[in-house]
XYZ file of C-alpha atoms in Angstrom:
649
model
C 153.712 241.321 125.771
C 152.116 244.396 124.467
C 154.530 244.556 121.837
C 152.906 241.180 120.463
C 149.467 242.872 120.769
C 148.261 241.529 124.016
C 146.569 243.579 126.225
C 147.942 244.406 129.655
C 146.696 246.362 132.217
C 148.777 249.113 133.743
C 147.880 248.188 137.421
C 147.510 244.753 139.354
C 144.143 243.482 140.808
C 142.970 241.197 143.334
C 141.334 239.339 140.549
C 144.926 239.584 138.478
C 147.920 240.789 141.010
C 150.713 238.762 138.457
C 148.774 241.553 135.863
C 148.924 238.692 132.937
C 147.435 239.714 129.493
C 144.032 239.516 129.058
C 142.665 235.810 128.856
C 145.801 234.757 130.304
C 144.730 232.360 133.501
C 146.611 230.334 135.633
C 145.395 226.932 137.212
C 146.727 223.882 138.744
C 147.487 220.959 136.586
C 146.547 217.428 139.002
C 148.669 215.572 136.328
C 152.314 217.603 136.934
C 151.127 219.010 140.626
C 152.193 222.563 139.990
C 150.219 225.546 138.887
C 150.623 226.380 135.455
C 149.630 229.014 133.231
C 147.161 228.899 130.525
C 144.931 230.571 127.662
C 141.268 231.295 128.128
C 138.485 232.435 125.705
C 139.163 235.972 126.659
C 142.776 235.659 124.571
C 141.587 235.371 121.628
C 137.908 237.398 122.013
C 139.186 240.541 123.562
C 139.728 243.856 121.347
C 141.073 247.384 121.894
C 140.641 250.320 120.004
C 142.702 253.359 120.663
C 140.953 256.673 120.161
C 142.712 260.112 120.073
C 141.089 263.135 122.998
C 142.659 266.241 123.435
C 145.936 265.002 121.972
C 145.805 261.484 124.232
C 145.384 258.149 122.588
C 142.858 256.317 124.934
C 142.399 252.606 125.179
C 138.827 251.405 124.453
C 138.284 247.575 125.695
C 136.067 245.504 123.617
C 134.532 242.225 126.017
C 133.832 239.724 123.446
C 135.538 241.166 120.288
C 138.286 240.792 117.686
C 141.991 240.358 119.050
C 144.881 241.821 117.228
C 147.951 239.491 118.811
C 150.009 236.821 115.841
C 149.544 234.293 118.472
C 149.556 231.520 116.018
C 151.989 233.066 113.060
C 155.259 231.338 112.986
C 156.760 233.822 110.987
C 160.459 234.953 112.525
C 159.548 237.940 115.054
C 156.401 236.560 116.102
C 155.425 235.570 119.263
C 155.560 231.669 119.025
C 158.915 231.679 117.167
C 160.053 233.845 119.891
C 158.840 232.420 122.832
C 160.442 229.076 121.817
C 163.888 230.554 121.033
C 163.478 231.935 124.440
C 162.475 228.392 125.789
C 165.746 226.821 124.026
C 167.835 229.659 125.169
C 167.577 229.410 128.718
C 167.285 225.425 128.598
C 170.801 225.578 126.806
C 173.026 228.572 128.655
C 173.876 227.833 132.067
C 173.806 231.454 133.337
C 170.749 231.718 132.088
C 168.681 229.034 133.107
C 170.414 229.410 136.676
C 167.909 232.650 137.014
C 165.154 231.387 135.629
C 165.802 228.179 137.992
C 165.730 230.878 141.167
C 162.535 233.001 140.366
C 160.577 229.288 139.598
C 161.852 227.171 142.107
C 162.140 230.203 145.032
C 163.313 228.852 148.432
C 163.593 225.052 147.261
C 166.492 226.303 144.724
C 169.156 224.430 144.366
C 167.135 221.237 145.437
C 165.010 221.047 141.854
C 167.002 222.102 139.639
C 168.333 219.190 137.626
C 164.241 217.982 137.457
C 163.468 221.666 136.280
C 166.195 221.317 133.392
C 164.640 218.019 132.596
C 161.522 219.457 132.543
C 161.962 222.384 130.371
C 163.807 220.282 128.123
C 160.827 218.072 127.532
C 158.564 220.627 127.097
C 160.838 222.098 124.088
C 161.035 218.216 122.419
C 157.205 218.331 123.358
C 156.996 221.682 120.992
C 159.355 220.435 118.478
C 157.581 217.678 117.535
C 154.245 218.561 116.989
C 154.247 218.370 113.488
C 151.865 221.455 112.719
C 154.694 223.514 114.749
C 157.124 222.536 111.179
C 157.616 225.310 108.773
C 158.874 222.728 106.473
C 155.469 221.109 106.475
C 153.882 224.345 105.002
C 150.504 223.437 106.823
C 149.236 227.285 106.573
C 150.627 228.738 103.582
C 148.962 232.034 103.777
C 150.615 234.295 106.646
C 147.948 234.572 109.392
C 149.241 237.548 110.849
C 147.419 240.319 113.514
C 144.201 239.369 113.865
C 143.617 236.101 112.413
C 144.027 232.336 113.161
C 142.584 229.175 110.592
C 140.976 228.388 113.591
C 139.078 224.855 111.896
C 142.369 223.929 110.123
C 144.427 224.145 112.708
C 142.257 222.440 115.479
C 141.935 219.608 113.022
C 146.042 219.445 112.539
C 145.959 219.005 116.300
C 143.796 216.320 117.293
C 143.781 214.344 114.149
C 147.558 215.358 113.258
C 149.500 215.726 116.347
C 147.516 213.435 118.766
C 146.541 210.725 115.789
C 148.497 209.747 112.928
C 150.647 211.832 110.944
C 148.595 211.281 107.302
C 146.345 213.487 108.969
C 148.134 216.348 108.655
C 146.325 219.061 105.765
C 147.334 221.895 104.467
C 145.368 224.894 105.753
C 145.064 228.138 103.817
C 142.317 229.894 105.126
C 143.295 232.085 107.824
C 139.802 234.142 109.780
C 139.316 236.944 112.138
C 138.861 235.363 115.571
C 134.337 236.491 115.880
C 133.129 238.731 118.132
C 130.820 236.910 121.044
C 128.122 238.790 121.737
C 124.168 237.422 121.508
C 126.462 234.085 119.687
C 123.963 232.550 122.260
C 120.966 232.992 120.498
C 122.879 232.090 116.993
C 121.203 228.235 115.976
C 124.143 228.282 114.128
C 128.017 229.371 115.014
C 131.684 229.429 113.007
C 131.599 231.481 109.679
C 130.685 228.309 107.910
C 127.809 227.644 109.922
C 128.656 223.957 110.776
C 128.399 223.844 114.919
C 124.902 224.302 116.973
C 125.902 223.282 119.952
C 127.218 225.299 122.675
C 129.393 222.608 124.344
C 130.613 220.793 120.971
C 131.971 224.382 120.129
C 134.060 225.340 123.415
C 135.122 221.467 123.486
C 136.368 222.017 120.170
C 138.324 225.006 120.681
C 139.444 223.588 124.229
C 141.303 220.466 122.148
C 142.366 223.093 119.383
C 144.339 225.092 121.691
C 146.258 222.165 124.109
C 143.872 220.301 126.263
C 145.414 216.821 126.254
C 144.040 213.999 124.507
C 145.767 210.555 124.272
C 144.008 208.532 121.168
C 146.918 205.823 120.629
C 148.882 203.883 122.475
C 152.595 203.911 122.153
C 152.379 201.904 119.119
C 150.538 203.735 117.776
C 147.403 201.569 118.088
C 143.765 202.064 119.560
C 143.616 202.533 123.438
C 141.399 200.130 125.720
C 138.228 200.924 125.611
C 137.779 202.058 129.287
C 140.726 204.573 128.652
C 139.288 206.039 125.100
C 138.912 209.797 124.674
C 139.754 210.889 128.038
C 140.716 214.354 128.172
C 142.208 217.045 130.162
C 138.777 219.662 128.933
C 137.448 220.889 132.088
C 133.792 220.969 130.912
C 132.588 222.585 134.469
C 135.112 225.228 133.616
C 133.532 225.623 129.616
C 129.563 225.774 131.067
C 130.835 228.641 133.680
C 132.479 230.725 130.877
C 129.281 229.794 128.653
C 127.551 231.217 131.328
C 128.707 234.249 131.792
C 128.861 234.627 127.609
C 125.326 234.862 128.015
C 125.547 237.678 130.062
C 127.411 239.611 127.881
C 125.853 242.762 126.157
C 127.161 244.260 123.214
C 129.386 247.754 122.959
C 128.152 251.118 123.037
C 129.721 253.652 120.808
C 131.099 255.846 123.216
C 130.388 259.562 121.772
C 132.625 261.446 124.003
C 135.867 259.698 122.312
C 134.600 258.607 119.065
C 132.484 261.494 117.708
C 128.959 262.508 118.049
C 125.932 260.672 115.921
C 124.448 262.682 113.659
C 120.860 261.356 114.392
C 119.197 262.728 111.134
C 121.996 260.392 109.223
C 121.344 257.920 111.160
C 118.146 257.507 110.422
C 118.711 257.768 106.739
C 121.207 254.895 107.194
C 118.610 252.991 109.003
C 115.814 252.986 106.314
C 118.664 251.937 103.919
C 119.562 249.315 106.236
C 115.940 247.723 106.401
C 115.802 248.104 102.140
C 119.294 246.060 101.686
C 120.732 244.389 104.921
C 117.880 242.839 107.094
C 117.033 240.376 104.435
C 120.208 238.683 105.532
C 121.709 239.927 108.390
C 118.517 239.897 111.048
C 118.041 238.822 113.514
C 115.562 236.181 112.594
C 113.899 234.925 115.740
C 112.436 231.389 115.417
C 108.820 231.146 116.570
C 108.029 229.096 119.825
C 107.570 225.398 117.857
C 110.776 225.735 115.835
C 112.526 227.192 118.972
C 111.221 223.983 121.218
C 112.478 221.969 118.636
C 116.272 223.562 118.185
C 116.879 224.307 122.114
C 114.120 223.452 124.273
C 115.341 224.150 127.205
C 115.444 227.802 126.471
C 111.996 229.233 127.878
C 112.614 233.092 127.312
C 110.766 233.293 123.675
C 113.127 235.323 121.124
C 116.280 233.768 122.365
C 116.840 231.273 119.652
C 118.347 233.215 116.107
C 117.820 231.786 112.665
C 121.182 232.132 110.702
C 121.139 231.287 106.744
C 124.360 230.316 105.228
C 124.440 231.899 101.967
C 126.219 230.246 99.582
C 128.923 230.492 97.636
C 127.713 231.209 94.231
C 125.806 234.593 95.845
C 127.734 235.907 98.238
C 130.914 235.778 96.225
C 133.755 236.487 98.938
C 137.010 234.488 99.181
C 136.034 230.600 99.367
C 138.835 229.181 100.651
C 137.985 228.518 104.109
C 134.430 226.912 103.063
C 135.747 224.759 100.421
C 138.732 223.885 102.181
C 136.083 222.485 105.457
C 134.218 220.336 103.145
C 136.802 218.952 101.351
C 139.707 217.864 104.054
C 139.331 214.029 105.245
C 140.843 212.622 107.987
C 141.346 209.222 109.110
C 140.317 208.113 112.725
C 140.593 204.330 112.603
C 143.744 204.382 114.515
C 141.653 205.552 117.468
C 139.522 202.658 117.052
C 136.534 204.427 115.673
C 134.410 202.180 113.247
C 131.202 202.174 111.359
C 129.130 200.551 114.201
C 130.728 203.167 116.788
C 129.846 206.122 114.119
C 126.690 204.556 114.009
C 125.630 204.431 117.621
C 127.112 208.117 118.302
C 125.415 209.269 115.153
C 121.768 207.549 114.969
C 120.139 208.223 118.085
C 121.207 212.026 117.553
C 119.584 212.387 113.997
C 116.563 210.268 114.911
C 115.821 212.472 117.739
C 116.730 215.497 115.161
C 114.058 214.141 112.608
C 111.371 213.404 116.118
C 111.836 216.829 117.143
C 111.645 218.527 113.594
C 108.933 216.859 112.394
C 106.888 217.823 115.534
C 107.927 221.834 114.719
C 106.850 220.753 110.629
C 103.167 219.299 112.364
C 102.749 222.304 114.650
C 103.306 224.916 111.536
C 100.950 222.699 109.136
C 98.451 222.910 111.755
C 98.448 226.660 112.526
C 98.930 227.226 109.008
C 95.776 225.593 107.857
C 93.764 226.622 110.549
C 94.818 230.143 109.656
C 93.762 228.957 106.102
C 90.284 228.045 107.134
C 91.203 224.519 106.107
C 90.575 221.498 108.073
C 93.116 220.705 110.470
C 91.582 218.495 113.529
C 93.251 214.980 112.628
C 96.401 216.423 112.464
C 96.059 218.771 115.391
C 95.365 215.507 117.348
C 98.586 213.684 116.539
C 100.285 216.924 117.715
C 98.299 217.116 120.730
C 99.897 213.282 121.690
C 103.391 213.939 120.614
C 105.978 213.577 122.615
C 108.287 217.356 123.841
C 111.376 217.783 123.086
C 113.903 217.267 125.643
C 115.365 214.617 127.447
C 112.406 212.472 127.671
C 112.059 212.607 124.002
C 112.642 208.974 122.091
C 115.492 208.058 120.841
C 114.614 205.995 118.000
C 111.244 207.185 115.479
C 107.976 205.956 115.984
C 107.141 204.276 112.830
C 103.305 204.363 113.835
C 102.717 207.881 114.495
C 104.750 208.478 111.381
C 102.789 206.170 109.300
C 99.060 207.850 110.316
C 100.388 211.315 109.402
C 101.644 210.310 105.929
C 98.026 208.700 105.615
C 96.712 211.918 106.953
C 98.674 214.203 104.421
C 98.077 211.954 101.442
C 94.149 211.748 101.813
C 95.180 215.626 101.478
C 96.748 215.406 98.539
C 100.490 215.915 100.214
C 103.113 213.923 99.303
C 106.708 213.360 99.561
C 108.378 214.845 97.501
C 111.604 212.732 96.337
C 114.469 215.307 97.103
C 114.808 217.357 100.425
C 112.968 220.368 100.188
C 114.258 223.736 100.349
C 113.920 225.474 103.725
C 113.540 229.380 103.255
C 113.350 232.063 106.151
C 109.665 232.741 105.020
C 108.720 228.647 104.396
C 105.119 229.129 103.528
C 102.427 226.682 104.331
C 103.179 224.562 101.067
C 106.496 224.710 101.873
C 106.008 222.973 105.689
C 103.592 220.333 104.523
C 106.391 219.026 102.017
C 108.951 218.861 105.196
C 106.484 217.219 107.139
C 106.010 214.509 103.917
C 109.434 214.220 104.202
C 109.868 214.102 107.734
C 108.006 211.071 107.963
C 107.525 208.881 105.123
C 111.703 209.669 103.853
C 113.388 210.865 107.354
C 113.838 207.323 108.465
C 115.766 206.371 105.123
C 117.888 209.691 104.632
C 119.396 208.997 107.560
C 120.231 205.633 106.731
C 121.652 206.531 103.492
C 124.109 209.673 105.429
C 125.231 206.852 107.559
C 126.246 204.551 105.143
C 128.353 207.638 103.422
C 130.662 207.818 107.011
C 133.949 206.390 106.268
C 136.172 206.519 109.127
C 138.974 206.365 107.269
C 138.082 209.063 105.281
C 136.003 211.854 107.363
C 135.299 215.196 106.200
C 136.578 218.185 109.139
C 133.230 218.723 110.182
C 132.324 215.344 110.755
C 135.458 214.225 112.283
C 135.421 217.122 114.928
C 131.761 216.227 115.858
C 132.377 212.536 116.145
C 135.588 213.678 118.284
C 133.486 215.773 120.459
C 130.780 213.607 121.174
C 133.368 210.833 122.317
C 135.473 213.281 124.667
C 131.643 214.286 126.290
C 130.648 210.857 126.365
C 133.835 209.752 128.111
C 133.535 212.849 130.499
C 129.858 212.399 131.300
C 130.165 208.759 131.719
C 132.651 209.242 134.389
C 131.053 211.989 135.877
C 127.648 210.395 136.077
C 125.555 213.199 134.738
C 122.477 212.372 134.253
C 120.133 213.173 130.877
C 118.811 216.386 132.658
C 122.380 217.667 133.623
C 123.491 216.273 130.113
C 121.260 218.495 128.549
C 121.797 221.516 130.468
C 125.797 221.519 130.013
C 125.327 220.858 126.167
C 123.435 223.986 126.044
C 119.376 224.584 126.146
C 118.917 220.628 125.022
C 120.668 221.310 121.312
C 121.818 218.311 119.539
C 125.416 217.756 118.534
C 124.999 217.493 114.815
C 127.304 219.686 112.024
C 125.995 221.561 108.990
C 127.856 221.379 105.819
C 127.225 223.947 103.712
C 129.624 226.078 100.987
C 129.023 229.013 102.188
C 129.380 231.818 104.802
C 126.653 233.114 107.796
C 125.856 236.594 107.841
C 125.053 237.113 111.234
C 123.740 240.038 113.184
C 125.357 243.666 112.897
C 124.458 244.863 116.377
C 128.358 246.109 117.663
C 130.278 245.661 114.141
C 131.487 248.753 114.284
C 133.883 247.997 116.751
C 135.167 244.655 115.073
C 137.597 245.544 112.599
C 138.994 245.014 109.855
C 135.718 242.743 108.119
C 134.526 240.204 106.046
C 135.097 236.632 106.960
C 139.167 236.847 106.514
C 139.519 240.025 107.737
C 140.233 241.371 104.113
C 138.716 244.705 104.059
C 139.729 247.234 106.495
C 136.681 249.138 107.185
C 132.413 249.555 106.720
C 133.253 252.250 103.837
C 135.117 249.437 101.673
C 132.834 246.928 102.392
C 129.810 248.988 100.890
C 132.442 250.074 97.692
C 132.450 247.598 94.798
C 134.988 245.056 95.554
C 136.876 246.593 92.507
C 137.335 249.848 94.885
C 138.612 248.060 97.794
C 142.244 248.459 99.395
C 144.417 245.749 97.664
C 146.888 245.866 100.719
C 146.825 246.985 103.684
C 148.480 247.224 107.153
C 147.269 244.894 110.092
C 148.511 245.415 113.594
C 147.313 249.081 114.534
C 144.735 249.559 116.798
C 144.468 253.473 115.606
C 140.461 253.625 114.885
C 138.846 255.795 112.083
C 135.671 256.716 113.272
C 134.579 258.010 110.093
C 134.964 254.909 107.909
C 134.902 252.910 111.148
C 137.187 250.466 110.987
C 141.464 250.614 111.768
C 143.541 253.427 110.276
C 145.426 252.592 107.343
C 147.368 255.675 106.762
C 149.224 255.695 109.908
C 153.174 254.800 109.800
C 154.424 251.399 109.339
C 155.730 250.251 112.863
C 157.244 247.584 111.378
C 155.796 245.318 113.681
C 152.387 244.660 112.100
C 151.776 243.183 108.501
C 150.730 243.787 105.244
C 147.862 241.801 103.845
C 147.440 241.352 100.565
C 143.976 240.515 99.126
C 145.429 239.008 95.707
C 146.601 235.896 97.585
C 144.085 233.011 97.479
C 142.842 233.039 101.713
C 142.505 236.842 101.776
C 140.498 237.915 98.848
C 138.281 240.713 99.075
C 135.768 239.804 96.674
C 131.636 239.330 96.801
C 129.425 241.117 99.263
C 129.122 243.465 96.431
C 126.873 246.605 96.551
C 127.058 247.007 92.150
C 123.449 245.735 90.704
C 121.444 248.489 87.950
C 118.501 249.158 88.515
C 117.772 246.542 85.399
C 119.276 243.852 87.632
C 117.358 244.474 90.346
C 114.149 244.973 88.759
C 114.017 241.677 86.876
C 115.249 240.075 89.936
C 112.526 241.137 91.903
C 109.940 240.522 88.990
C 110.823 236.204 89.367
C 114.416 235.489 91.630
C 114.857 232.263 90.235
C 115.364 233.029 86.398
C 116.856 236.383 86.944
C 119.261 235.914 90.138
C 121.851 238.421 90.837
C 125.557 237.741 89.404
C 127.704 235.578 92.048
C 128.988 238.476 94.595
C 126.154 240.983 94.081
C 123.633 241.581 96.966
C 122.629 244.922 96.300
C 122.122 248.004 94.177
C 125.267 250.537 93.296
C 124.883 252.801 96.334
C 125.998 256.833 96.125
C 128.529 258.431 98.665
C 125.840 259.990 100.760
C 123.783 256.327 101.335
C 127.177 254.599 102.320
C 128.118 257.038 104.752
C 124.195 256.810 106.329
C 124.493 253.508 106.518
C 127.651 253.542 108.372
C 126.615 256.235 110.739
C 123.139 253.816 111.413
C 125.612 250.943 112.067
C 127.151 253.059 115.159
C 123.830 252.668 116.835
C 122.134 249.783 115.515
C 120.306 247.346 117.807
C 119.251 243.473 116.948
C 116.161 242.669 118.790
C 114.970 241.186 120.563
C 117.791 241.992 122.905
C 119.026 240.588 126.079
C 117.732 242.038 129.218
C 120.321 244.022 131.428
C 120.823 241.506 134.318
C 120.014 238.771 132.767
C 121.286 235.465 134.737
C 120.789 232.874 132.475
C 120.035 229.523 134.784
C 123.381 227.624 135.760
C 124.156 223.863 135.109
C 127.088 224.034 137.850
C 124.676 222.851 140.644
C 123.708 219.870 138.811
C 127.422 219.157 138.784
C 128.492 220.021 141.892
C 125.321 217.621 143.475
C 126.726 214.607 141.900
């Protein structure tokens, strides 16, 4: 296994005495009756970096970062081909099978041995036959390699693909280094895309991605009974105890004694640097305590709830295949027996309470902003003072009243709607909330009629299928549990709302830890901080992938080692893995007329910063060893647990 880049500890446990890879788990499966083993989050979010001390290379575990296995590349070699030649091997040659059939079956052997053959063999038709397994379907025609999965693509091709209707299969080039998890928490948005806020529509996503099982036809291919819809195998207690402990987790220290000393003068060099070009957009941004009550409101510590922008496109410049590809992918769900009244019933109540809660956050800013104004703000303080909290109590449906006396209140102001959304900038000013708040309630009501009318379920875009997926597998699950709003709310995650973001564009999120989450940028196309501060023009065009050999002094995975012919070489010309954007190349004429008015002078698509010397890269990097986003997690934190809600029902 470590051969395929899993880890794998030298020495048993109690905790692991079969000493299986890291996030390898084994459970028992009510369905088959037999234990069986299984994937966790810890497979795919684990790294290792090997440092070199006193002529030893030295193992340095990464909780909650990048992994390096090809568990997902089909290429001849890998570990999926393999492991299914394996499976067809011993299903096929007597001798061989007749050991495997001793060390499974143990002292029943020869008793089950016919059912085991049987069994095995259906598991390798079971394989065969999912349709995203196919190389001849070219469904990911850019080599995902060491490192990297298209994680959106491919848990599309599996519930909408191999659980649905073939038509649904898409082609998905866009291949992305699994994220690292730490303070993710805190993120109001996740995925490099941005599209998913909530905590439990993103782990029941990944759970149906990677093989929980989900019947959505019958054998004809046709919609189930209602009463058996969208049941799945996702074991949601199981998702809110890992989420759990996720919280918990704090992110990595750069350990001097095997990576090298700081040179603290450098470091702070780096860190004035940092402020001047990378705060802007990498953070953290906490939301104040009325936008946080609004986004999460069950979480009470203040600080805990992250602003991320997506930047778009046209700025940040890097490779925009996995963006574009999101938006522009439709599925078809009808077979499942999802219509327009359905999408309408999951969908409506969500945004109406999404348009309650923000307008309330838009009311309490217009109010401390005029107040802080010296501008008259009592009428409108007193419709905030009535308004109902977010949370589970909250309506469902808008209240057309209190909407209709703030309108009046902000047009005897002068306010008014303005007839397109506003934009919503980090530093949205007081102008800038009273036009949301216009919005909110004399437009909300329609805009959300108008989005729903758009939802074809014949024809859904990835983002929107996967939520309207998600919200029927927790609805089914919840339904049959029981759970209450309160418990509902809890296991969802802080009271956040299941709605997607589209957006072309990528997050930049928070930089505390990068330095151990090689190689970088969304698609893993540049192999270290030096390159990623280097015009893109300067960057490696190809590189090796599969070494965990770390260069501390351009932080990121050696490149100049031997090829082990067992990694791969990835090659930033192909469309997936460019290198492009994130640019560090602007004179100091571009930057100066930007600043002087941002709108008519905006930087060139892919430049975010000034041409930076040798010296400032390199004090950057060094500040990146030691940065810290704050606010930061206490040490001992224990979030609150939903699992006693469950376990009382």
């Amino acid at each position: 296994m470590r051969r395929y880049r899993f880890l794998v500890d030298d020495v048993a446990t109690p905790a692991n005495p079969d000493r299986l890879p890291v996030g390898f788990t084994r459970h028992f499966d009510p369905l088959l009756g037999e234990e069986v083993l299984d994937i966790t989050c810890a497979a795919c979010h684990t790294g290792e970096l090997i440092a070199t001390k006193g002529g030893r290379r030295v193992a340095v575990r990464i909780d909650g970062g990048q992994a390096m296995h090809a568990f997902t590349d089909m290429q001849r070699g890998s570990f999926a081909p393999t492991l299914l030649a394996s499976l067809i091997a011993t299903w096929s040659n007597p001798a061989k099978f007749d050991r495997f059939a001793r060390k499974v079956i143990g002292a029943r052997y020869p008793a089950g041995k016919d059912a085991l053959h049987a069994a095995l063999g259906d598991t390798v038709v079971a394989i065969l036959r999912r349709g995203q397994n196919n190389p001849l379907r070219h469904l990911y025609p850019v080599r995902e390699g060491f490192g990297r999965t298209d994680a959106l693509g491919r848990i599309a091709n599996t519930v909408f693909g191999d659980h649905l209707v073939k038509g649904n299969y898409q082609e998905a080039g866009a291949p992305v280094s699994y994220p690292y998890l730490w303070n993710i928490w805190k993120f109001d948005w996740v995925q490099y895309n941005g599209s998913v806020s909530q905590p439990l529509a993103r782990n029941v996503g990944e759970a149906l991605g990677v093989g929980a099982t989900l019947r959505m036809t019958n054998t004809h291919g046709g919609p189930l009974p209602a009463s058996e819809r969208f049941r799945s195998s996702v074991m949601i207690p199981n998702l809110a105890t890992i989420e759990h402990t996720l919280q918990t987790l704090q992110p990595p220290r750069w350990p001097e004694d095997l990576l090298g000393r700081i040179d603290r003068p450098l470091a702070e060099r780096g860190r004035r640097l940092f402020e001047r070009h990378c705060r802007d957009c990498h953070g953290p941004h906490p939301a104040g305590a009325a936008e946080q009550a609004a986004m999460a409101p069950l979480k009470r510590e203040p600080g805990t709830v992250w602003k991320i922008e997506v930047i778009p496109l046209s700025h940040i410049g890097t490779d925009a295949t996995a963006a574009t590809g999101f938006l522009e992918r439709r599925y078809d769900l009808t077979a499942a027996g999802l219509d327009r009244q359905e999408i309408d019933g999951l969908l409506r109540p969500l945004m109406q309470r999404e348009l309650v809660r923000d307008t309330r956050y838009r009311l309490s800013a217009v109010v401390d902003g005029r107040r802080a104004a010296g501008l008259e703000a009592d009428a409108l303080a007193a419709e905030l003072e009535t308004y109902p909290l977010p949370g589970a109590g909250e309506p469902a449906t808008v209240p057309a009243a209190r909407f209709a006396a703030i309108a009046a209140l902000l047009e005897a102001d002068g306010i008014e709607a303005p007839h397109t959304a506003p934009d919503d900038p980090p530093d949205c000013n007081l102008d800038c909330q009273g036009a949301h708040l216009a919005w909110n309630v004399v437009r909300g009501r329609g805009e959300i009629d108008t989005e729903l009318a758009m939802l074809d379920p014949a024809a859904l875009s990835e983002g929107r299928g996967l939520n309207l997926l998600g919200l029927l597998v927790k609805r089914r699950w919840f339904e049959e549990t029981g759970a209450d709003a309160r418990t509902r709310e809890c296991l969802e995650g802080f009271g956040t709302l299941d709605l997607p973001q589209e957006i072309a564009g990528y997050k930049p999120r928070p930089l505390e830890g990068v330095w151990a989450t090689p190689p970088f940028l969304h698609n893993g196309s540049v192999p270290n901080l030096y390159e990623m501060l280097l015009p893109p023009e300067q960057r490696s065009v190809r590189f090796p992938v599969g070494q965990r050999d770390y260069d501390s002094v351009h932080v990121g995975f050696r490149i100049d080692l031997p090829d082990d012919g067992e990694g791969f070489w990835l090659d930033t010309r192909e469309p997936g893995n460019r290198n492009t954007g994130h640019g560090f190349t602007a004179t100091p004429e571009m930057l100066e007329r930007h600043h002087q008015d941002p709108r008519r002078h905006p930087l060139p698509p892919g430049v975010i910063g000034p041409l930076l010397a040798d010296a400032e890269r390199m004090a950057i990097i060094e500040y990146l060893k030691v940065h810290r986003d704050t606010p930061a997690t206490p040490a001992g934190f224990q979030p609150p647990s939903c699992l006693a809600r469950v376990a009382g029902r």
